[in-house]
XYZ file of C-alpha atoms in Angstrom:
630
model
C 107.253 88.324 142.820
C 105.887 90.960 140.578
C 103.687 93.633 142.004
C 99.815 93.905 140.904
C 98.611 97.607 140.667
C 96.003 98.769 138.910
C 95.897 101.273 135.899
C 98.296 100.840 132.778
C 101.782 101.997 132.458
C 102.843 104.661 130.060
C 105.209 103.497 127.213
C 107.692 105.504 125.565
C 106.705 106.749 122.566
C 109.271 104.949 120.474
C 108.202 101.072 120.771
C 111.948 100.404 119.428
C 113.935 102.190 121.994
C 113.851 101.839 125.646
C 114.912 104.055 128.112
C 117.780 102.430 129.320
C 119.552 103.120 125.792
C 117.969 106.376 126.401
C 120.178 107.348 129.373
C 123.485 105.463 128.220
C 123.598 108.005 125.072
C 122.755 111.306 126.807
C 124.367 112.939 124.427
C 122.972 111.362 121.543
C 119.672 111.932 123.005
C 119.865 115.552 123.180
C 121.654 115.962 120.049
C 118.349 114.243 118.540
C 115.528 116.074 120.666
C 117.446 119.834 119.423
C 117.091 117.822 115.738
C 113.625 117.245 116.378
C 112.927 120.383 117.494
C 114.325 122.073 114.292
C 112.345 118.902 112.530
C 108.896 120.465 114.187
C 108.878 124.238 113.824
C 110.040 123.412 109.709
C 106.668 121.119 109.819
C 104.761 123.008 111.908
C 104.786 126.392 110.311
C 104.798 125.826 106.754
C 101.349 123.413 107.207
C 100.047 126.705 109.387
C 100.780 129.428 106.654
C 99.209 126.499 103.903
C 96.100 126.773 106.288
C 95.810 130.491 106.558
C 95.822 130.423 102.448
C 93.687 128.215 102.096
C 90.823 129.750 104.348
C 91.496 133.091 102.399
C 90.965 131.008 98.880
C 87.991 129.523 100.739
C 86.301 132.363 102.288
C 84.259 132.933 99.699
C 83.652 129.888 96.987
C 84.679 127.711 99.391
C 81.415 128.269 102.180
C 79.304 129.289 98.866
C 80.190 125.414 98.232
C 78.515 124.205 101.628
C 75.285 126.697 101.820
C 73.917 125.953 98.093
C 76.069 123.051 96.888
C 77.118 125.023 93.612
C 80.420 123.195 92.452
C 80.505 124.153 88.785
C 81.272 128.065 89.470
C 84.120 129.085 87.106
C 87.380 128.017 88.650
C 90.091 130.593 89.465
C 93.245 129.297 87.370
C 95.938 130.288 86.714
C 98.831 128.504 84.039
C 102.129 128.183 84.608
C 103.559 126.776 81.463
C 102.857 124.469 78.830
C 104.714 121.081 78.346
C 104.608 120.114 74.578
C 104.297 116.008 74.294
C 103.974 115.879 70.238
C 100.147 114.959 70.927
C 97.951 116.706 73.928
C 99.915 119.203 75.446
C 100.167 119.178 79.443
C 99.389 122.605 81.034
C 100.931 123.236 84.350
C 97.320 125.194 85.852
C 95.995 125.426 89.332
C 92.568 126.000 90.089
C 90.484 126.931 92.926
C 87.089 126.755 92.391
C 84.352 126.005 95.219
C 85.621 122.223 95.879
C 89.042 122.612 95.485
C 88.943 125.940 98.129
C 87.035 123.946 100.852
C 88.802 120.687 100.044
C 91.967 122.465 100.832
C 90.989 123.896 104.194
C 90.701 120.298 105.432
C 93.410 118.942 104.236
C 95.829 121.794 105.612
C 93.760 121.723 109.258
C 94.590 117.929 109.482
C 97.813 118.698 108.852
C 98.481 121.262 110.941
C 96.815 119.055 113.786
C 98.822 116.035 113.134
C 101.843 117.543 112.596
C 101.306 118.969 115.960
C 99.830 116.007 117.752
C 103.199 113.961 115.899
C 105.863 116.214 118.311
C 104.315 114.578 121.615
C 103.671 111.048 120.142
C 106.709 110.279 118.690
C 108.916 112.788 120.575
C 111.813 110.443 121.220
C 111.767 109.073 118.234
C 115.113 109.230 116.371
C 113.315 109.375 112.516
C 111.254 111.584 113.257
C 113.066 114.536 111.275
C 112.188 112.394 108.138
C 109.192 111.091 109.201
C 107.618 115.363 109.671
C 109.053 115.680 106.030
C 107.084 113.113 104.231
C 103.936 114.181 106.220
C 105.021 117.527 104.707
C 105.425 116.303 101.398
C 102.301 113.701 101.403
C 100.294 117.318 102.176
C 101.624 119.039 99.370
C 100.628 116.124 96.939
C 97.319 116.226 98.622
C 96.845 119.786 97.755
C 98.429 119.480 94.389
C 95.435 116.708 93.643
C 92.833 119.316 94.960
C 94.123 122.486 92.687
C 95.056 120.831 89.899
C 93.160 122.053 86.858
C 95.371 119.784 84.307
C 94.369 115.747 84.477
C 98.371 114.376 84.470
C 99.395 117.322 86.768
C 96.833 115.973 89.145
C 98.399 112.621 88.803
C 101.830 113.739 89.565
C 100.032 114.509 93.083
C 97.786 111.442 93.031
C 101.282 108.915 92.991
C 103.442 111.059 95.333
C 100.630 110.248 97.515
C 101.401 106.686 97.183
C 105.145 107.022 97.734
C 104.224 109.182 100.948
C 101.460 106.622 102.109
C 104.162 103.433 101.893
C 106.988 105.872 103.773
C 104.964 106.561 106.369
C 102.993 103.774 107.130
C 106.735 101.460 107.000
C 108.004 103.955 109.423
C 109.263 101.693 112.043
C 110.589 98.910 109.086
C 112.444 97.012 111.757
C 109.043 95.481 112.839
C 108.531 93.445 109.793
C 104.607 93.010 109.566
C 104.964 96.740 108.989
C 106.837 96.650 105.910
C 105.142 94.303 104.467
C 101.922 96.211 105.212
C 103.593 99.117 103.305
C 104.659 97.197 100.413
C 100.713 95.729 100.387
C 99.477 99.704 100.289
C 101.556 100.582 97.914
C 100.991 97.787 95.733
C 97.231 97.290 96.225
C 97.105 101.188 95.461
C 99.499 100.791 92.165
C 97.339 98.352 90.756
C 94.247 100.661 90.767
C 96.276 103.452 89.840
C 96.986 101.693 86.107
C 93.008 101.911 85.392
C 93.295 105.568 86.445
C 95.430 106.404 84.641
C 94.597 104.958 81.052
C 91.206 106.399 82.316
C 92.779 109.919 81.811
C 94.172 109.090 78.344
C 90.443 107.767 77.194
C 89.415 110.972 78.618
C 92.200 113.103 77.706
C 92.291 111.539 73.944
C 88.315 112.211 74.152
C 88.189 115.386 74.155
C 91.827 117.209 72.623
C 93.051 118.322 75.804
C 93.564 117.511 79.753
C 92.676 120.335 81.291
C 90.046 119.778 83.800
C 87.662 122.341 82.728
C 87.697 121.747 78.696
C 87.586 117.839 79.352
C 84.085 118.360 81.517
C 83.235 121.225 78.695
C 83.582 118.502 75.579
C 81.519 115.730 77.929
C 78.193 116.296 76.470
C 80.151 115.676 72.780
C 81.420 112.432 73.860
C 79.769 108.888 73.096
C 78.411 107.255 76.122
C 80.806 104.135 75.584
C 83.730 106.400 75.559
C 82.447 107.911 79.119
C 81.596 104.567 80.496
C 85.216 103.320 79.199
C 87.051 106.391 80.873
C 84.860 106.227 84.195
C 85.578 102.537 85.209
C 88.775 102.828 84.646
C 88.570 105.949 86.762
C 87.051 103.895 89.448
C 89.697 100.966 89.683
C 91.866 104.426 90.734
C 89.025 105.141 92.622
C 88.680 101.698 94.692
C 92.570 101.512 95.205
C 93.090 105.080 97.258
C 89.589 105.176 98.511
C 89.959 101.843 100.014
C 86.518 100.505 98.458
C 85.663 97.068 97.463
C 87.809 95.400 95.738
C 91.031 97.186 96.226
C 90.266 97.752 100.337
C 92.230 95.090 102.024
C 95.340 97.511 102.285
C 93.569 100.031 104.652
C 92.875 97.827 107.648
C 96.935 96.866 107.468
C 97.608 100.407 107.081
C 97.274 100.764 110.803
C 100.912 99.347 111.417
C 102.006 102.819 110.611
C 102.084 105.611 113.592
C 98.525 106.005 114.974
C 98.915 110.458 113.387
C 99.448 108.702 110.307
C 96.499 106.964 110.227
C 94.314 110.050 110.916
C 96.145 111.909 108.290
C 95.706 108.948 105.480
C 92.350 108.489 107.323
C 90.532 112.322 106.761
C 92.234 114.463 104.715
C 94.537 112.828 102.460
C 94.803 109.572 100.723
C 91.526 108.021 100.865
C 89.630 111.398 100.330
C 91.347 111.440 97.089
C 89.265 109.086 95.425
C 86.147 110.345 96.590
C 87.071 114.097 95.586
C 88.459 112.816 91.924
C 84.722 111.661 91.422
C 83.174 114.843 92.729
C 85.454 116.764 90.213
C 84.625 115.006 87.298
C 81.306 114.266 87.903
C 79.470 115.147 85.310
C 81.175 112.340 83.711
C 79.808 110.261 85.153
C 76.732 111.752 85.445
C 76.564 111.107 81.735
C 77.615 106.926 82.475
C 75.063 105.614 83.998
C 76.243 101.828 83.975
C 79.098 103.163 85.633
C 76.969 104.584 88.636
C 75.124 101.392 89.175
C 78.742 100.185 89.971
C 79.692 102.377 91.758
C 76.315 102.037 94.003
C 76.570 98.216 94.216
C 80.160 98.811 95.458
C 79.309 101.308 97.739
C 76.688 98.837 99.282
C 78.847 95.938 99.744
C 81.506 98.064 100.901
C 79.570 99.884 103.556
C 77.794 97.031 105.158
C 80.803 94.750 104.837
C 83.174 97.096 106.550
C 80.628 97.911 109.589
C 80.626 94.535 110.435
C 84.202 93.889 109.826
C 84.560 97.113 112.284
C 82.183 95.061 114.903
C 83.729 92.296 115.568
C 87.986 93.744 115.492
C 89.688 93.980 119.099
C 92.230 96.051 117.704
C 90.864 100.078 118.586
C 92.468 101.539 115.276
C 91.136 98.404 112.882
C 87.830 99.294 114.008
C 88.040 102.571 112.858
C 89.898 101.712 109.518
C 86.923 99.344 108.644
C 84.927 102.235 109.608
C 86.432 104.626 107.148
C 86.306 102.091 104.699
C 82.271 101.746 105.304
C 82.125 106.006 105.609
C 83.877 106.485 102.808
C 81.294 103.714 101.168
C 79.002 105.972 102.127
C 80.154 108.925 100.343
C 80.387 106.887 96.966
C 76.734 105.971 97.386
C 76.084 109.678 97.678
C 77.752 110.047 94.446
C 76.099 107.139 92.919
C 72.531 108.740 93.695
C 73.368 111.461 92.634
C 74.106 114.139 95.106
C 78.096 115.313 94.661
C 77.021 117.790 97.539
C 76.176 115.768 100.061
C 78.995 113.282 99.290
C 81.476 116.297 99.675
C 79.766 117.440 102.232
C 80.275 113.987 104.348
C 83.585 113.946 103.379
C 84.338 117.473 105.622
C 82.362 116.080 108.596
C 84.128 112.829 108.343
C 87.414 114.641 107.869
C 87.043 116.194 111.264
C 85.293 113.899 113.113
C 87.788 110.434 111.992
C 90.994 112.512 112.537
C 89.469 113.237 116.222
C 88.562 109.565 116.757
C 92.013 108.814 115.140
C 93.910 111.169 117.360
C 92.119 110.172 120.704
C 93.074 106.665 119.976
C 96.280 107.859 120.053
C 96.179 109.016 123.216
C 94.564 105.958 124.457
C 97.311 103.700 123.291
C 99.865 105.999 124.348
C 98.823 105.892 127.679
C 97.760 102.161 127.872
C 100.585 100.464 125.702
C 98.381 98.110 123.732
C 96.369 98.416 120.510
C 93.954 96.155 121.834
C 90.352 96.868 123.526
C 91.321 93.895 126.046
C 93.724 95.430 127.866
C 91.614 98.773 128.186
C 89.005 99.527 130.159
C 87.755 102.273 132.987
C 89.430 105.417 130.644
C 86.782 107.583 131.723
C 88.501 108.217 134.991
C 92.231 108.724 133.881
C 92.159 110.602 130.581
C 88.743 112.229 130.905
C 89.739 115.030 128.341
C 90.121 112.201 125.839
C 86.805 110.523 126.818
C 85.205 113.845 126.354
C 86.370 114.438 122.819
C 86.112 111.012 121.715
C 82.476 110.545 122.920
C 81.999 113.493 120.600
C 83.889 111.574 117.609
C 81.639 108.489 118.531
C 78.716 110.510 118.352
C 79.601 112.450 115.163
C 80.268 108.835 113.417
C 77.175 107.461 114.383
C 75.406 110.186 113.652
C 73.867 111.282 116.919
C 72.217 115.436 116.813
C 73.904 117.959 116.984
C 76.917 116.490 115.958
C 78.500 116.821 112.585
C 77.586 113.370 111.130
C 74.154 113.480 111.967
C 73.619 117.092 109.621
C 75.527 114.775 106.294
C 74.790 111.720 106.969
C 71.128 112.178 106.618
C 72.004 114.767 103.484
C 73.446 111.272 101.988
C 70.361 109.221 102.959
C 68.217 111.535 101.865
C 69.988 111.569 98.190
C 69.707 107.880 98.741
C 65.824 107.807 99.259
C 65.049 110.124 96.417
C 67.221 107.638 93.707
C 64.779 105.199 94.718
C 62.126 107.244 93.118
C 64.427 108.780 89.633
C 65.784 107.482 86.930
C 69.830 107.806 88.213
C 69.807 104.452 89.040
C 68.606 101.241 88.483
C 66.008 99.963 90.550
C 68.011 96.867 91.728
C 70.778 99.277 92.593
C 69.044 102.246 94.284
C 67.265 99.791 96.178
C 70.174 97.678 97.071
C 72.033 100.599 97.763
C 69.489 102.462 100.200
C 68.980 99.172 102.377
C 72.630 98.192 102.914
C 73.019 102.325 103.886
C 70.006 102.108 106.551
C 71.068 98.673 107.609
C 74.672 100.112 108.045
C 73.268 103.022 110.290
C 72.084 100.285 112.635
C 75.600 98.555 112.749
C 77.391 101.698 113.130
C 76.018 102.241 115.774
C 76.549 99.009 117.368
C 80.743 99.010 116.508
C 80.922 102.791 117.641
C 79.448 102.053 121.142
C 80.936 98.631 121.639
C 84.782 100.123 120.873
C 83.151 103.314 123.380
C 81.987 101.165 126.166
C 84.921 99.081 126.083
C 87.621 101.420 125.941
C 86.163 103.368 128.743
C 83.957 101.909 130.924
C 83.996 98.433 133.231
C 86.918 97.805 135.274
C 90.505 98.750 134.936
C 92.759 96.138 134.029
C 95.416 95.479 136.253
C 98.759 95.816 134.980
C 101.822 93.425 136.194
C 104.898 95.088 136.928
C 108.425 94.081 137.187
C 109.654 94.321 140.253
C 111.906 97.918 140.578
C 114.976 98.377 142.134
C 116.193 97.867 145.709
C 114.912 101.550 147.408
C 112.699 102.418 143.900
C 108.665 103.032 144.109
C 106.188 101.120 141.422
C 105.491 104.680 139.435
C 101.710 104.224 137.512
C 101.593 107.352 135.257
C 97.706 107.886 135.133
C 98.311 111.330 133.941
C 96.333 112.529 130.479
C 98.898 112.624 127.229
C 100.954 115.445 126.086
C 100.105 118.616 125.770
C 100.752 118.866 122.134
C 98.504 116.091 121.969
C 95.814 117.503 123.423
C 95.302 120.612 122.068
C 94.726 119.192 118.928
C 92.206 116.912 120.129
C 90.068 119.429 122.030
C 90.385 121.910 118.768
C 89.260 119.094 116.393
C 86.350 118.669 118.702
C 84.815 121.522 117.593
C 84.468 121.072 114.097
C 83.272 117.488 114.934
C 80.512 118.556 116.943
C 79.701 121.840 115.280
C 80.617 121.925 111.258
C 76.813 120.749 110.822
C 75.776 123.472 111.316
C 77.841 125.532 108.526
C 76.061 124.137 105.634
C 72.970 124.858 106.037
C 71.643 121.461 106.158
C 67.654 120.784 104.744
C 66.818 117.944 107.138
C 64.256 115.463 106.269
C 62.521 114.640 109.551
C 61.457 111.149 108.234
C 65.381 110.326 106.901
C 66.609 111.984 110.182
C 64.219 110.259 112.509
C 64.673 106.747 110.741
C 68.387 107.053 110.811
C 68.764 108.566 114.139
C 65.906 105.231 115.863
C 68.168 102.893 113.945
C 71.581 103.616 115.382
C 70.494 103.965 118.578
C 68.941 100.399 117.773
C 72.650 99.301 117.297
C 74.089 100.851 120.092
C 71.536 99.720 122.731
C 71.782 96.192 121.961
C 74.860 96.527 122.253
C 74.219 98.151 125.745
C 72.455 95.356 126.896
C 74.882 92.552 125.893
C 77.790 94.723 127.698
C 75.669 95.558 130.937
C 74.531 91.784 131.171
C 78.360 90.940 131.304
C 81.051 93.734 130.880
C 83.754 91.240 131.100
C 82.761 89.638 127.694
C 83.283 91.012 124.174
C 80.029 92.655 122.912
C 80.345 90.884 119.640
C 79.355 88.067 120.806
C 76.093 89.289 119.544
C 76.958 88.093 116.022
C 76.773 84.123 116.898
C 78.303 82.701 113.908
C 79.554 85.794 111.893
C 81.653 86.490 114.356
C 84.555 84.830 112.849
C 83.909 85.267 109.085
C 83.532 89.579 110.455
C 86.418 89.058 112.646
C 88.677 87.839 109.478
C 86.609 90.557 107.033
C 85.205 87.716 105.505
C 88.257 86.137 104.314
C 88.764 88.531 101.117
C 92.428 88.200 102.216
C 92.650 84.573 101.953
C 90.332 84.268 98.731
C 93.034 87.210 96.937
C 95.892 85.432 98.733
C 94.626 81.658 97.414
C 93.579 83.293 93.775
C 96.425 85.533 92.890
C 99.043 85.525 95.610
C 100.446 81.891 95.941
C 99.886 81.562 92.227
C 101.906 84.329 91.498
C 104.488 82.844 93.555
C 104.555 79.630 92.115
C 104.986 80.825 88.974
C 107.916 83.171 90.433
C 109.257 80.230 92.059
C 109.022 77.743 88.636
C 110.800 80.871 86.762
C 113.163 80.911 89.518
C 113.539 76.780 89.127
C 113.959 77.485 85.112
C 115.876 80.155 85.026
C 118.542 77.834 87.615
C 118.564 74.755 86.048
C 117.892 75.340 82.291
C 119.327 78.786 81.225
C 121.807 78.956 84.230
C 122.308 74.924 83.605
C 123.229 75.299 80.206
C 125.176 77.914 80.503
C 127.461 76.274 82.784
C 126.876 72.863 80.883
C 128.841 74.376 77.995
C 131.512 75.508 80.538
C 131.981 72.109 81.890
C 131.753 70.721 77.872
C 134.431 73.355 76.925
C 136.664 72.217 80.097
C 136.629 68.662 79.520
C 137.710 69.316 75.722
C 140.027 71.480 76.439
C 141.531 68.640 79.088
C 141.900 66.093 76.242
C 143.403 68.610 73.925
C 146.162 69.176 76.644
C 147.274 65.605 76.672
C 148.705 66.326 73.041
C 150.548 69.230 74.538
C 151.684 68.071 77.673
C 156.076 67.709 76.763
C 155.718 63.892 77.260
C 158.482 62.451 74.761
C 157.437 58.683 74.746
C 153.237 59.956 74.245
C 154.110 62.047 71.316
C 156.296 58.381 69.968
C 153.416 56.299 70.771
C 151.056 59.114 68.578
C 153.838 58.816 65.956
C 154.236 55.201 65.905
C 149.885 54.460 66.250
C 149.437 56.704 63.124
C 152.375 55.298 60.525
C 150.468 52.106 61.858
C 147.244 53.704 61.420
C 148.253 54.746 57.390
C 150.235 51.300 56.766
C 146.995 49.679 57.736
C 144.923 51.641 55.905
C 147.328 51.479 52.500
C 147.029 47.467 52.906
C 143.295 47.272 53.533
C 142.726 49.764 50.551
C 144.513 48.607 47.969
């Protein structure tokens, strides 16, 4: 019989391999840990000199950026040829200007942690040479995005991304519900990526030229239906790497990819593209304001809609995927109302604080096995370095003081409450959009301790064993993950806890109080449902919704009924017409030229007496014929 003991087992890292093929390929094996050894320090150091530059660029501009939220200083560029098209010429420029200097020092950090964190999490892991490559080259688009001063140049960066983002979340292909989630990021992405970029020509065509700064320059000269024109295209681009409603169902998939994956697309890269392209060109938008009350009532939807989707998943990395997708809501309501600062801003804090939530997941499901809250339970005890940090990330996301969240997320409500009382929005919108973002707070709260609580407190689940070998001891690894692991964790702590603090926030008590009473709302009915039975699920709390939030209220089934199966029944009737008519009459005439050709042969077939009897039958055919006829 199989032995009960409690605490979790530790899998390898590579789900695909066990050890027993392990140990009959020694060799094999050590060839590929010297491979991935080479694989890490070429990963490893490049990403760490990137950072170093980039907190020299930022040193200045950069922090200027955070204290007194100028973002239209004159950029630092420099051009590096010219590419002639016939039409608008392309220059080859990089900039770094205030965004673009502290933009870069989080994307290079993440980096640098995850490629770190990625040697001890996938350390046996035969792809893994590749795998640290594409991270390395899904950076470099990254940063190409951020310095950019030339429109198409930036969009050279903006669809590497893509490529990256569908490599690296189909990492292990063999499973196949993770290829097919790649194939659905890359082509939910694609499909916002066509608005964007017609969005650039409009803009581009506009005003003569697609460099960055002359395109924001000529703004004021363009007509307000060319601006609203080149801004919602923009935002279909937008939606689709910013995972925002409608193009957000990819994100939540996206977590069939390696868990350092999903903190990199997570914080620093993919999905903080779309919310810095609006920062960089926002006073074009500034100047479209239909296009803002869009982007607010998508920002509200997208927010609340997420936080409840992130309530109700058992999954422990889908509930923070629905949370970025609600965070990064956030940020696009900042924009809407009218604060670019405190948007960007969120962004940093969320950068930190999502890639430490991301990373301690990691270790969670590295030590337990299992995605799924279910089979955790009693953490606290075995990985307490991991609770630690994480309690920090939980805090920072919910936007508990001191943490980092608490400082920007009431620098976004607070942009939020004063479009209630201008003229950036509508009033349907600003209003909308402020009561989905305080209604949000609450439900934040309540996902972010629910997925704390369960992970870490209550009992341990007990674990069923095979039974070992004749003279071999049960062995329950209870020890705390790797230390490459780790020391990105506890170093991403800090800025969680503590990057409040560096931009000088200008708290409003009333914002700050309301915000801080309502998540604590969340989280302590959520308390009291777990305490009254820590056995159960928490989100039992949401009666009804539960299902409907569980599913993300079936936007997958409505796109998959509306535009999926259609799409493949008219693939399959092409299919059907391409077989049986084109195909059909191709090989009708085949058949027709056959059968001709088989009569034709009887006249040539050296049978004496037939060609007679064809003699004979026409002298009686003409003697016939002469009778008849005359």
């Amino acid at each position: 019989m199989p032995a009960a003991v409690p605490g979790p087992t530790k899998p390898t890292s590579r789900p695909h391999q066990t050890v027993k093929e392990i140990k009959a390929h020694p060799t094999a094996e050590a060839a590929n840990q010297r491979a991935n050894t080479r694989a890490a320090w070429l990963a490893i150091l490049p990403t760490a000199a990137a950072a170093l530059v980039t907190i020299w660029l930022a040193w200045g501009p950069g922090f200027a950026f955070l204290s007194d939220g100028t973002s239209t200083s004159p950029p630092t560029g420099q051009t590096y040829g010219t590419i002639v098209t016939g039409g608008i010429p392309i220059s080859l420029t990089l900039q770094a200007d205030n965004l673009s200097s502290i933009l870069g020092v989080l994307v290079t950090l993440v980096a640098l942690a995850v490629q770190i964190y990625s040697v001890g999490y996938l350390k046996d892991d035969p792809r893994y040479p590749s795998y640290s490559a594409f991270i390395s080259l899904f950076t470099s688009a990254m940063l190409l995005v951020v310095y950019a001063g030339d429109l198409l140049v930036l969009y050279v960066g903006w669809e590497i991304m893509g490529l990256c983002s569908y490599l690296l979340i189909g990492h292990w292909w063999e499973d196949r519900a993770n290829s097919r989630a790649a194939i659905k990021a890359f082509l939910v992405t694609r499909l916002g990526d066509v608005g964007f970029l017609f969005g650039i020509f409009v803009l581009g065509t506009a005003a003569g030229s697609f460099r960055i700064s002359e395109v924001l320059a000529k703004v004021p000269e363009m007509s307000t239906a060319t601006l609203v024109t080149a801004t919602m295209l923009l935002l279909a681009g937008v939606a689709g790497k910013s995972a925002q409603v409608p193009l957000h169902t990819w994100l939540p998939d996206a977590m069939a990819g390696p868990t350092p994956i999903s903190a990199l697309i997570h914080a620093a890269t993919m999905v903080a593209a779309g919310i810095f392209i609006v920062a960089r060109l926002f006073p074009a938008f500034q100047h479209a304001p239909p296009t803002l009350d869009v982007l607010a009532v998508v920002a509200a939807l997208g927010m609340l809609g997420a936080a409840l989707a992130a309530l109700a998943q058992d999954d422990l990395k889908r509930v923070l995927a629905y949370s970025t997708v609600s965070q990064l809501a956030y940020m696009a309501g900042g924009l809407a109302a009218n604060s670019d600062t405190a948007a960007i801003f969120h962004l940093l804090t969320h950068g930190a604080f999502k890639a430490l939530l991301f990373l301690c997941a990691g270790a969670v499901i590295h030590h337990v096995g299992s995605n799924l809250m279910t089979q955790m339970g009693g953490l606290r005890r075995e990985l307490p370095v991991t609770f630690v940090t994480m309690t920090i990330g939980f805090a920072a996301l919910m936007g508990i003081p001191p943490a980092s969240g608490f400082f920007s997320k009431d620098g976004v409500l607070l942009a939020m409450d004063d479009a209630l009382s201008s003229s950036v929005l509508t009033d349907a919108a600003a209003f909308l959009l402020y009561g989905c973002a305080l209604a949000t707070v609450a439900v934040t709260g309540a996902y972010a301790a629910r997925a704390w609580l369960r992970t870490f407190f209550g009992e341990t689940r007990a674990v069923a064993l095979p039974e070992p070998e004749p003279g071999t001891a049960h062995v329950v690894d209870v020890r705390e993950a790797p230390r490459t692991m780790l020391v990105p964790i506890v170093l991403l702590a800090v800025p969680a806890l503590l990057l409040g603090f560096a931009g000088e926030p200008h708290l409003d008590l009333g914002v700050a109080a309301i915000s801080v009473v309502l998540a604590l709302l969340g989280a302590g009915v959520v308390y009291a449902f777990w305490r009254s039975d820590p056995i159960a699920d928490p989100a039992r709390l949401l009666g009804p919704l539960r299902g409907p939030c569980e599913r993300a209220f079936y936007v997958d089934g409505l796109y998959a009924a509306l535009f999926v199966r259609p799409v493949l029944a008219l693939a399959r009737l092409v299919v059907r017409t391409d077989d049986v008519v084109v195909d059909g009459a191709v090989r009708g005439s085949g058949r027709s030229a056959r059968g001709l050709s088989g009569v034709l042969r009887l006249a040539q077939n050296g049978n004496v007496q037939l060609y007679v009897s064809g003699v004979l039958a026409g002298v009686l055919l003409i003697a016939v014929g002469a009778v008849v006829f005359t």
